[in-house]
XYZ file of C-alpha atoms in Angstrom:
617
model
C 54.095 28.275 19.215
C 51.756 28.319 21.697
C 49.042 29.260 19.124
C 49.755 26.819 16.418
C 49.636 23.897 19.606
C 45.940 26.084 19.968
C 44.810 25.919 16.766
C 46.372 21.864 15.908
C 44.235 20.698 18.822
C 41.220 22.452 17.718
C 41.431 21.067 14.176
C 42.374 17.835 16.068
C 38.528 17.795 18.070
C 36.435 19.399 14.923
C 37.796 15.996 12.958
C 37.417 13.484 15.946
C 34.751 15.069 16.318
C 33.787 15.014 12.872
C 34.518 11.800 12.544
C 32.275 10.187 15.395
C 29.133 11.984 14.364
C 29.914 10.228 10.668
C 30.014 7.065 12.945
C 27.215 7.753 14.542
C 24.893 8.950 12.104
C 24.671 5.842 10.070
C 20.896 4.233 11.384
C 18.922 2.174 9.489
C 17.118 1.177 12.032
C 15.502 4.225 12.166
C 14.376 4.511 8.104
C 12.529 1.433 8.379
C 8.448 1.635 8.448
C 7.130 -1.563 10.041
C 3.727 -0.269 8.805
C 4.833 -0.096 4.963
C 2.102 -1.979 2.999
C -0.335 -2.279 5.394
C -2.869 0.321 3.779
C -3.991 -3.171 2.187
C -7.697 -5.126 2.313
C -8.592 -8.815 0.517
C -9.423 -7.237 -2.100
C -6.130 -4.798 -2.564
C -3.328 -5.327 -1.324
C -1.074 -2.824 -0.292
C 1.543 -4.779 0.856
C -0.817 -7.038 2.673
C 1.629 -6.423 5.292
C 1.777 -5.724 9.376
C 3.661 -4.044 11.682
C 5.907 -6.688 13.349
C 7.454 -5.830 16.714
C 9.704 -8.775 16.856
C 13.753 -9.363 16.543
C 14.673 -10.491 13.312
C 14.017 -14.593 13.080
C 12.126 -13.957 15.957
C 10.147 -16.366 17.419
C 7.095 -14.089 18.103
C 5.799 -10.831 16.905
C 3.891 -8.705 18.599
C 1.191 -6.483 16.963
C -1.748 -3.758 17.694
C -4.894 -5.647 16.182
C -7.628 -3.922 14.793
C -9.678 -6.825 12.939
C -11.701 -8.834 15.137
C -10.232 -12.137 16.360
C -9.463 -14.490 13.470
C -9.102 -12.770 10.701
C -6.422 -12.244 8.865
C -5.529 -8.693 7.691
C -4.869 -8.517 11.750
C -3.844 -4.728 11.017
C -5.478 -2.273 8.751
C -4.193 1.113 8.854
C -7.348 2.486 7.357
C -8.859 1.193 10.733
C -10.236 3.211 13.755
C -9.923 1.166 16.468
C -7.263 -1.618 18.512
C -8.745 -4.170 20.087
C -6.101 -5.149 21.588
C -2.271 -6.360 21.406
C -1.411 -9.738 19.941
C 1.363 -11.979 20.262
C 1.192 -13.468 16.241
C 2.604 -15.829 13.771
C 1.062 -15.820 10.903
C 2.664 -15.177 7.542
C 0.059 -14.282 5.339
C -3.499 -13.017 5.435
C -4.566 -15.841 3.506
C -2.738 -18.447 5.538
C -3.659 -18.145 9.290
C -2.645 -17.418 12.550
C -1.415 -20.081 15.019
C -0.465 -19.430 18.878
C -1.925 -16.318 19.287
C -2.968 -14.423 22.478
C -3.952 -10.992 23.453
C -3.564 -8.537 25.667
C -5.362 -5.560 26.195
C -5.292 -2.358 28.712
C -8.843 -0.603 29.795
C -10.571 1.482 31.975
C -13.934 2.210 33.618
C -16.638 -0.866 32.888
C -15.030 -4.128 32.151
C -15.564 -5.099 28.828
C -14.458 -8.580 27.884
C -15.498 -8.444 24.340
C -13.650 -7.587 21.583
C -16.412 -5.197 19.118
C -16.993 -3.210 23.055
C -13.687 -2.761 24.288
C -11.048 -1.954 20.831
C -10.633 1.480 21.277
C -10.268 4.630 19.246
C -6.725 5.646 17.942
C -4.775 7.876 15.750
C -1.819 7.446 13.603
C -0.923 11.172 15.070
C -0.656 8.616 18.432
C 0.886 6.247 17.359
C 5.090 5.244 16.738
C 5.996 1.720 14.891
C 9.467 0.340 15.278
C 10.881 -2.498 14.740
C 12.329 -2.193 18.298
C 9.389 -0.431 20.114
C 5.980 0.635 19.713
C 3.583 3.393 21.180
C 0.180 4.029 20.647
C -2.425 6.326 23.073
C -5.847 4.361 23.419
C -8.522 7.308 23.516
C -11.131 5.839 25.073
C -8.836 4.980 27.923
C -6.322 7.523 28.743
C -3.396 5.084 28.334
C -0.952 4.621 26.498
C 0.351 0.699 25.602
C 4.298 0.628 24.643
C 6.098 -2.737 23.854
C 9.747 -3.675 23.331
C 10.156 -7.336 22.105
C 12.513 -10.490 22.551
C 13.062 -13.184 19.966
C 9.953 -15.470 23.325
C 9.350 -12.377 25.291
C 8.054 -8.737 25.035
C 7.878 -6.422 27.730
C 4.661 -4.279 28.298
C 4.332 -0.616 30.357
C 1.229 0.774 30.357
C 0.389 3.871 31.832
C -2.878 4.532 33.366
C -4.491 7.695 34.152
C -5.795 8.247 38.229
C -8.664 5.534 38.306
C -10.052 3.787 40.658
C -11.220 0.796 38.260
C -8.348 -0.261 36.418
C -7.890 -4.041 34.176
C -5.940 -5.716 32.109
C -7.539 -8.328 30.190
C -5.329 -11.457 28.040
C -7.076 -13.232 25.715
C -6.805 -16.548 25.093
C -8.540 -16.777 22.232
C -11.363 -19.549 21.469
C -11.177 -22.979 19.623
C -9.079 -24.343 22.853
C -8.174 -22.004 25.645
C -6.222 -22.249 28.877
C -5.970 -19.776 31.613
C -4.907 -19.963 35.057
C -3.417 -16.132 37.461
C -1.769 -16.645 39.885
C -1.417 -13.557 42.282
C 0.258 -14.452 45.339
C 2.492 -13.889 42.537
C 0.757 -11.373 40.229
C 1.472 -13.732 37.076
C -0.878 -15.238 34.620
C 0.037 -18.518 33.057
C -2.144 -20.589 30.191
C -2.025 -21.397 26.911
C -3.698 -21.100 23.140
C -4.426 -23.719 20.738
C -6.076 -22.155 17.908
C -4.432 -22.774 14.578
C -5.169 -23.143 10.912
C -4.109 -27.033 10.896
C -0.596 -28.655 9.980
C -0.482 -28.937 13.435
C -0.325 -32.100 15.780
C -2.781 -32.657 18.481
C -0.850 -31.749 20.890
C -0.333 -28.065 20.126
C -0.059 -25.264 22.531
C 1.603 -22.002 22.361
C 2.296 -21.977 26.456
C 2.893 -18.418 27.454
C 3.455 -16.181 31.207
C 2.049 -12.562 32.127
C 4.524 -11.377 35.194
C 3.172 -8.414 36.051
C 5.175 -5.692 39.099
C 1.775 -4.843 40.261
C -0.290 -6.784 42.441
C -4.181 -7.691 41.497
C -6.689 -6.590 43.790
C -9.548 -8.098 41.661
C -8.944 -10.913 39.125
C -11.268 -12.153 36.890
C -12.509 -15.811 34.538
C -13.668 -15.814 31.585
C -15.411 -18.573 29.810
C -16.695 -17.370 26.179
C -17.657 -14.730 28.071
C -19.321 -15.273 30.867
C -17.333 -13.669 33.809
C -16.606 -15.508 37.250
C -14.967 -14.189 39.960
C -14.991 -17.254 41.816
C -12.834 -18.999 39.717
C -8.864 -18.785 39.337
C -8.595 -20.950 36.501
C -10.373 -21.709 33.091
C -10.454 -24.597 30.334
C -12.428 -24.038 28.073
C -13.311 -22.908 24.593
C -12.453 -19.196 25.116
C -10.839 -18.281 27.973
C -9.574 -14.985 28.534
C -8.811 -13.815 32.799
C -9.026 -10.317 33.199
C -6.731 -8.598 36.195
C -7.378 -4.870 38.447
C -6.334 -2.346 40.364
C -6.385 1.560 40.857
C -3.558 3.006 39.080
C -2.126 6.979 40.543
C -2.516 9.341 37.265
C -0.060 8.465 35.460
C 1.236 4.970 37.106
C 2.971 2.778 34.846
C 2.325 -1.133 35.319
C 4.956 -3.421 33.684
C 4.174 -6.833 32.721
C 6.837 -9.511 30.981
C 5.681 -11.432 28.897
C 6.490 -14.761 27.381
C 5.444 -17.758 25.443
C 6.455 -21.756 25.121
C 5.792 -24.196 21.950
C 6.776 -26.841 24.525
C 6.207 -25.658 28.342
C 4.924 -23.394 30.745
C 8.084 -24.505 32.709
C 10.365 -23.551 29.326
C 8.482 -20.526 29.355
C 9.506 -19.379 32.105
C 12.900 -20.340 31.135
C 13.046 -17.926 28.239
C 11.940 -15.923 30.798
C 14.271 -16.052 32.602
C 17.093 -15.498 30.245
C 15.347 -12.959 27.425
C 14.975 -10.739 30.308
C 15.016 -11.565 34.287
C 15.363 -7.696 36.118
C 15.978 -5.762 33.070
C 13.730 -2.766 32.891
C 11.690 -1.623 29.701
C 14.221 0.617 28.838
C 17.525 -1.743 28.543
C 15.344 -4.040 26.700
C 13.793 -1.448 23.917
C 17.606 -0.595 23.220
C 18.949 -3.972 23.366
C 16.115 -4.992 20.458
C 17.745 -0.938 19.145
C 21.186 -2.840 18.954
C 20.210 -6.220 17.191
C 17.828 -4.668 14.354
C 21.111 -1.836 13.643
C 23.594 -4.786 13.196
C 21.820 -6.982 11.246
C 20.585 -4.098 8.757
C 23.899 -2.460 8.799
C 25.197 -5.216 7.221
C 23.831 -3.028 4.206
C 25.257 0.249 4.073
C 23.819 2.124 1.105
C 24.342 5.985 -0.722
C 23.711 8.404 -2.342
C 20.312 8.162 -2.862
C 17.204 10.080 -1.230
C 15.776 9.745 2.200
C 12.007 7.698 0.334
C 14.886 5.503 -1.620
C 16.608 4.764 1.216
C 13.120 4.468 3.624
C 12.120 1.851 1.603
C 14.826 -0.138 1.151
C 15.983 -0.302 4.790
C 11.945 -0.644 5.060
C 12.219 -3.756 2.479
C 15.060 -4.950 3.981
C 13.611 -4.966 7.407
C 10.679 -7.388 6.514
C 13.736 -9.612 4.568
C 15.104 -10.213 8.326
C 11.690 -11.487 9.592
C 10.525 -15.116 8.039
C 11.093 -18.209 8.209
C 10.997 -17.073 11.974
C 12.786 -19.562 14.922
C 10.551 -22.133 16.630
C 13.259 -23.182 18.475
C 14.452 -23.079 22.169
C 17.095 -22.978 24.519
C 16.297 -25.801 27.360
C 17.944 -25.753 30.374
C 20.776 -28.016 29.081
C 21.656 -24.977 26.809
C 20.016 -27.875 23.867
C 18.683 -26.104 21.209
C 15.917 -27.909 20.704
C 11.870 -27.315 19.546
C 8.562 -28.809 19.428
C 8.203 -30.104 15.859
C 5.150 -29.280 14.038
C 5.380 -31.681 12.945
C 5.481 -35.452 14.692
C 4.353 -33.512 18.393
C 7.445 -34.583 20.120
C 10.766 -32.726 21.510
C 12.762 -32.656 19.268
C 17.408 -31.490 19.455
C 18.740 -28.947 16.651
C 17.132 -25.662 14.675
C 14.021 -25.326 13.671
C 12.512 -22.346 11.287
C 8.705 -21.725 9.665
C 6.512 -18.796 8.809
C 7.666 -18.832 5.075
C 6.000 -19.693 1.061
C 8.868 -21.511 -0.643
C 6.924 -20.756 -3.895
C 7.492 -17.001 -3.000
C 11.470 -17.025 -1.508
C 13.003 -19.126 -3.177
C 13.099 -16.738 -5.655
C 15.629 -14.007 -3.608
C 14.860 -13.829 -0.562
C 16.767 -17.194 0.182
C 19.787 -16.165 -2.317
C 20.164 -12.910 0.062
C 20.486 -14.320 3.320
C 23.144 -16.913 1.276
C 25.302 -13.934 0.732
C 25.261 -11.485 4.299
C 23.452 -13.781 6.791
C 25.077 -16.832 5.724
C 25.389 -18.179 9.822
C 21.207 -17.899 10.115
C 21.476 -19.292 6.509
C 22.728 -22.943 7.986
C 20.467 -22.674 10.876
C 17.323 -22.501 8.356
C 18.898 -24.392 6.410
C 19.632 -27.640 9.093
C 15.991 -26.690 9.830
C 15.012 -28.408 6.843
C 16.835 -31.054 6.977
C 15.056 -31.837 11.091
C 12.080 -30.862 8.392
C 12.966 -33.942 6.725
C 13.718 -36.152 9.235
C 9.996 -35.634 11.219
C 7.809 -35.592 8.550
C 9.281 -37.324 5.759
C 8.923 -34.397 3.670
C 11.093 -31.100 2.687
C 8.262 -28.254 3.013
C 6.364 -26.265 0.052
C 4.580 -24.049 2.923
C 5.254 -24.123 6.386
C 3.310 -22.416 9.057
C 3.935 -24.157 11.391
C 3.858 -27.308 9.272
C 3.200 -28.094 6.355
C 0.543 -26.434 4.477
C -1.437 -27.626 2.359
C -0.740 -24.805 -0.198
C 0.637 -23.792 -3.494
C 2.495 -26.603 -6.071
C 5.773 -27.222 -7.270
C 8.996 -28.443 -5.073
C 10.536 -25.167 -5.329
C 13.962 -25.327 -2.967
C 15.434 -26.528 -6.604
C 14.748 -23.692 -9.640
C 15.963 -23.686 -12.783
C 15.085 -20.805 -15.571
C 12.802 -22.827 -17.764
C 13.109 -22.987 -21.473
C 11.720 -19.924 -22.625
C 14.666 -19.094 -24.784
C 14.723 -22.006 -27.360
C 10.244 -22.111 -26.942
C 10.607 -18.960 -28.383
C 12.077 -19.371 -31.285
C 15.501 -16.978 -30.391
C 16.426 -13.999 -28.966
C 14.800 -11.209 -30.999
C 10.946 -13.330 -30.720
C 11.926 -13.386 -27.106
C 12.261 -9.506 -26.339
C 9.636 -8.785 -28.800
C 7.446 -10.953 -26.246
C 8.752 -9.212 -23.207
C 8.310 -6.536 -25.073
C 5.083 -6.408 -24.934
C 3.500 -7.212 -21.693
C 4.350 -3.687 -20.997
C 2.359 -2.530 -24.429
C -0.934 -5.173 -24.256
C -3.672 -3.678 -22.293
C -4.063 -4.682 -18.836
C -6.635 -6.522 -19.680
C -7.822 -10.334 -18.359
C -10.010 -12.954 -17.111
C -11.608 -14.699 -14.310
C -13.684 -17.771 -15.415
C -10.472 -20.183 -14.075
C -11.209 -18.037 -10.581
C -15.273 -17.421 -11.460
C -14.409 -13.276 -9.758
C -11.231 -11.379 -10.038
C -8.923 -12.286 -7.896
C -6.701 -9.606 -5.977
C -3.379 -9.629 -8.869
C -6.358 -9.203 -11.809
C -6.530 -5.676 -10.228
C -3.283 -4.793 -9.050
C -2.020 -5.333 -12.330
C -4.417 -3.654 -13.787
C -3.773 -0.020 -12.157
C -0.716 -0.144 -12.015
C -0.076 1.347 -16.216
C 2.067 -1.262 -17.385
C 0.483 -3.562 -19.390
C 0.564 -6.875 -18.418
C 3.067 -6.195 -15.836
C 1.578 -7.856 -13.005
C 4.943 -7.393 -10.554
C 3.360 -7.619 -6.909
C 2.669 -11.984 -8.606
C 6.129 -13.328 -7.924
C 6.568 -15.323 -10.199
C 6.820 -12.315 -13.458
C 9.203 -11.113 -10.569
C 12.677 -12.102 -12.890
C 11.559 -11.308 -16.094
C 12.792 -7.466 -16.404
C 16.248 -9.470 -16.196
C 15.306 -11.575 -19.036
C 16.442 -8.926 -21.903
C 20.227 -9.652 -20.583
C 19.546 -13.357 -22.250
C 18.608 -11.545 -25.787
C 21.207 -9.279 -26.403
C 18.483 -5.995 -24.532
C 20.826 -5.576 -21.645
C 19.627 -1.672 -21.646
C 15.672 -2.809 -21.881
C 16.218 -4.428 -18.407
C 18.190 -1.397 -17.151
C 15.257 1.199 -17.717
C 12.271 -1.107 -16.834
C 13.981 -2.153 -12.984
C 14.849 1.593 -12.710
C 11.230 1.815 -13.587
C 9.520 -0.439 -11.399
C 11.946 0.118 -8.876
C 10.787 4.119 -8.739
C 6.809 3.435 -9.557
C 6.237 0.867 -7.095
C 7.888 0.218 -4.189
C 7.157 3.766 -1.320
C 8.127 3.320 2.535
C 4.155 4.271 3.293
C 1.482 1.999 4.202
C 0.462 1.684 0.243
C 3.870 1.303 -0.008
C 3.842 -1.952 -2.648
C 1.782 -4.025 -5.503
C 0.520 -6.785 -4.264
C 1.669 -9.315 -1.578
C 5.201 -8.448 0.098
C 5.192 -12.303 0.886
C 7.485 -13.393 3.990
C 10.273 -11.202 2.441
C 10.491 -11.881 -1.401
C 8.783 -8.444 -3.151
C 11.055 -6.340 -0.122
C 14.135 -8.637 -2.139
C 13.198 -7.963 -5.846
C 13.222 -4.300 -4.079
C 17.111 -4.978 -2.433
C 18.698 -6.700 -4.905
C 17.693 -5.239 -7.158
C 18.660 -1.678 -5.793
C 21.678 -3.085 -5.237
C 22.536 -3.891 -9.441
C 22.025 -7.187 -9.755
C 18.652 -9.988 -8.935
C 19.562 -14.012 -8.722
C 17.049 -15.095 -11.250
C 17.919 -18.770 -11.274
C 18.636 -19.711 -7.928
C 21.131 -22.746 -7.462
C 22.931 -21.255 -10.584
C 25.418 -19.151 -8.459
C 25.037 -15.958 -10.532
C 23.336 -12.690 -10.595
C 22.702 -11.038 -13.018
C 23.066 -6.997 -13.596
C 20.495 -3.694 -14.288
C 19.748 -0.778 -12.811
C 21.442 0.806 -9.572
C 19.584 2.656 -7.846
C 22.127 3.569 -5.621
C 25.070 5.690 -6.226
C 27.681 3.027 -2.751
C 25.734 0.101 -1.587
C 28.442 -1.711 0.689
C 27.173 -5.198 1.849
C 29.232 -6.746 4.902
C 30.151 -10.084 4.770
C 30.259 -12.452 7.304
C 34.706 -13.706 6.505
C 34.955 -10.044 7.190
C 35.401 -8.836 3.295
C 33.849 -6.376 1.643
C 31.784 -5.985 -1.435
C 31.207 -2.547 -2.596
C 29.194 -1.670 -5.544
C 29.261 2.220 -6.485
C 27.445 3.900 -9.248
C 28.975 7.564 -8.546
C 26.888 9.590 -11.725
C 24.152 8.348 -10.424
C 20.838 10.113 -10.725
C 16.918 9.452 -11.702
C 17.523 10.290 -15.310
C 21.219 8.081 -15.554
C 19.372 4.611 -15.841
C 21.627 3.050 -18.617
C 24.781 0.950 -17.709
C 27.575 2.367 -20.065
C 29.902 0.709 -18.877
C 31.201 -2.127 -15.804
C 34.521 -2.756 -13.673
C 34.439 -5.378 -11.403
C 38.019 -5.064 -9.117
C 39.309 -2.353 -11.519
C 39.010 -5.075 -14.795
C 36.494 -4.128 -17.143
C 33.045 -6.184 -16.816
C 31.181 -7.395 -20.183
C 28.807 -10.209 -19.081
C 25.507 -9.436 -17.655
C 26.219 -11.152 -14.708
C 28.567 -11.296 -11.377
C 28.437 -14.493 -9.678
C 28.584 -15.467 -5.635
C 31.782 -16.831 -5.314
C 33.481 -12.627 -7.071
C 31.049 -12.029 -4.154
C 31.472 -13.745 -1.304
C 35.648 -12.671 -2.163
C 34.923 -8.926 -1.483
C 36.000 -6.622 -4.146
C 34.418 -3.642 -5.692
C 31.938 -3.976 -8.780
C 31.504 0.261 -10.353
C 29.605 1.027 -12.385
C 29.718 3.906 -14.812
C 26.141 5.322 -15.723
C 24.055 6.882 -19.140
C 21.245 9.147 -19.351
C 21.297 7.070 -22.893
C 21.625 3.111 -23.703
C 24.458 1.488 -24.766
C 23.677 -0.601 -27.647
C 25.964 -2.235 -27.723
C 27.901 -3.365 -24.233
C 26.250 -6.823 -22.768
C 24.666 -8.163 -26.750
C 27.266 -10.498 -27.517
C 26.255 -14.676 -26.598
C 29.171 -14.772 -24.563
C 27.823 -12.125 -21.842
C 25.018 -14.379 -20.952
C 24.058 -15.329 -17.566
C 23.575 -18.957 -17.073
C 20.538 -20.736 -19.141
C 19.545 -24.282 -19.256
C 19.483 -24.371 -22.425
C 22.683 -23.137 -23.272
């Protein structure tokens, strides 16, 4: 009896241990590569991204800066030097940044020029997670670490033994202000730099709180250094503090900002960091990322597929960013980039609806409806404060892109092309034609043309968002197996969890949203129709954890790289013959089962009764 009890106890302990490991093994935040898409340049985009060290939808992002101040490609994977660590609000290199400022640690000779103080670095000595970043600055023997909050960040600099250690704060040109307050170990200031779309009183107020006393202080006006002045308002203002450091000494800097005032910035700092340690802020950021990413659990794919999936999901919940703050009365308020006043309510910005209406916002409505509702309230506030809904917001209205993309309907292509068979043939021709193009309109070869040319998919230019729904149109013309083939082909070939991981501009989560939706198994061809058109699921199982407490599970248990075709499907145990599922079906929870095969099923989903919504029906 004693032996049996011991055995049962052992089995029980092993079971509990295994269960605990299985519950903790799922760490999607560790699968994210913030460097995915950063190996880009103006003439060729592999994503045009930068590593955003931030919280989901955070008001401020932080990124290492490898390029010159004001240059859109602020972090390029191919670069060899870092010029500073920048608070950024840039949604795209084509749109540019606003309210930015940067921080740079140095040792030895003081250099305030960005070219001269840049330090050599290596990706081998760089660690990038959404919740934590570190890099070794070789020229100064300094390790820089960053942990973010929504409106603040905790910097930790590990210095060598030096009599001449410095931290430079660059408030950028085009009108800036800095003030050093030695008795409080503090620097305050503001940046006004922007690319338009803001009122005349636009400012990003910032505070840097140090845990070490200053032995030297300098202010800088357009590269002219002063050891006397502690406060400077100028076209280009900078501040420098200096001190002696011991070998391995850590200097901690708590950094925060506000678009409302320095007083609000101080409040943001108190709320978000307070007296917490660097490790506590890092852990809290990690917990937030886990919570949001774990709402979608993908299983049964390769390591690279999972890394790509969660790197894309990370990009999808960065933008649009919060512009609102919480005032002393605990009210949600925002500086209006539309009328220049401090207004009540939510405000989100930095998104191009020309891109993101296609798939990003439909995804938010399923998995993140609470945030989506705040964004919609913010759109209402935008209309109230300006008389217009935004098409490109950064932070106010930008004169970029055309159309009214908050309402979208599938085009009349079905009638215009002369019926189902002719439309199928037209779709086929996209892949059969050579990748030729005519640059006469632009008077030069633009990057989208080159990106299409090198992908070996004919005229299919996946990196340009207006074509991304095209593959699913095969479901509208009686050839769903062709959608399944091409969707899986794009998933496999055009996305990788690497610095060259995208096939064109990522664009605020849209190109990532195509991957995430398609890997799950369906896509919103016509946003607003409440229908999601079926493709070819990439994983064997994906679970959507919904805000209402329910779950929707997509299963393809016999899925692999050869079985790309849907033989049959069931929805909650009943045969599904239609080529789509509805929004209400997803939100109510349930299970969608796919039986995958290596050969097309030419009979499933070919009738007109299986077709998704079309304005022509």
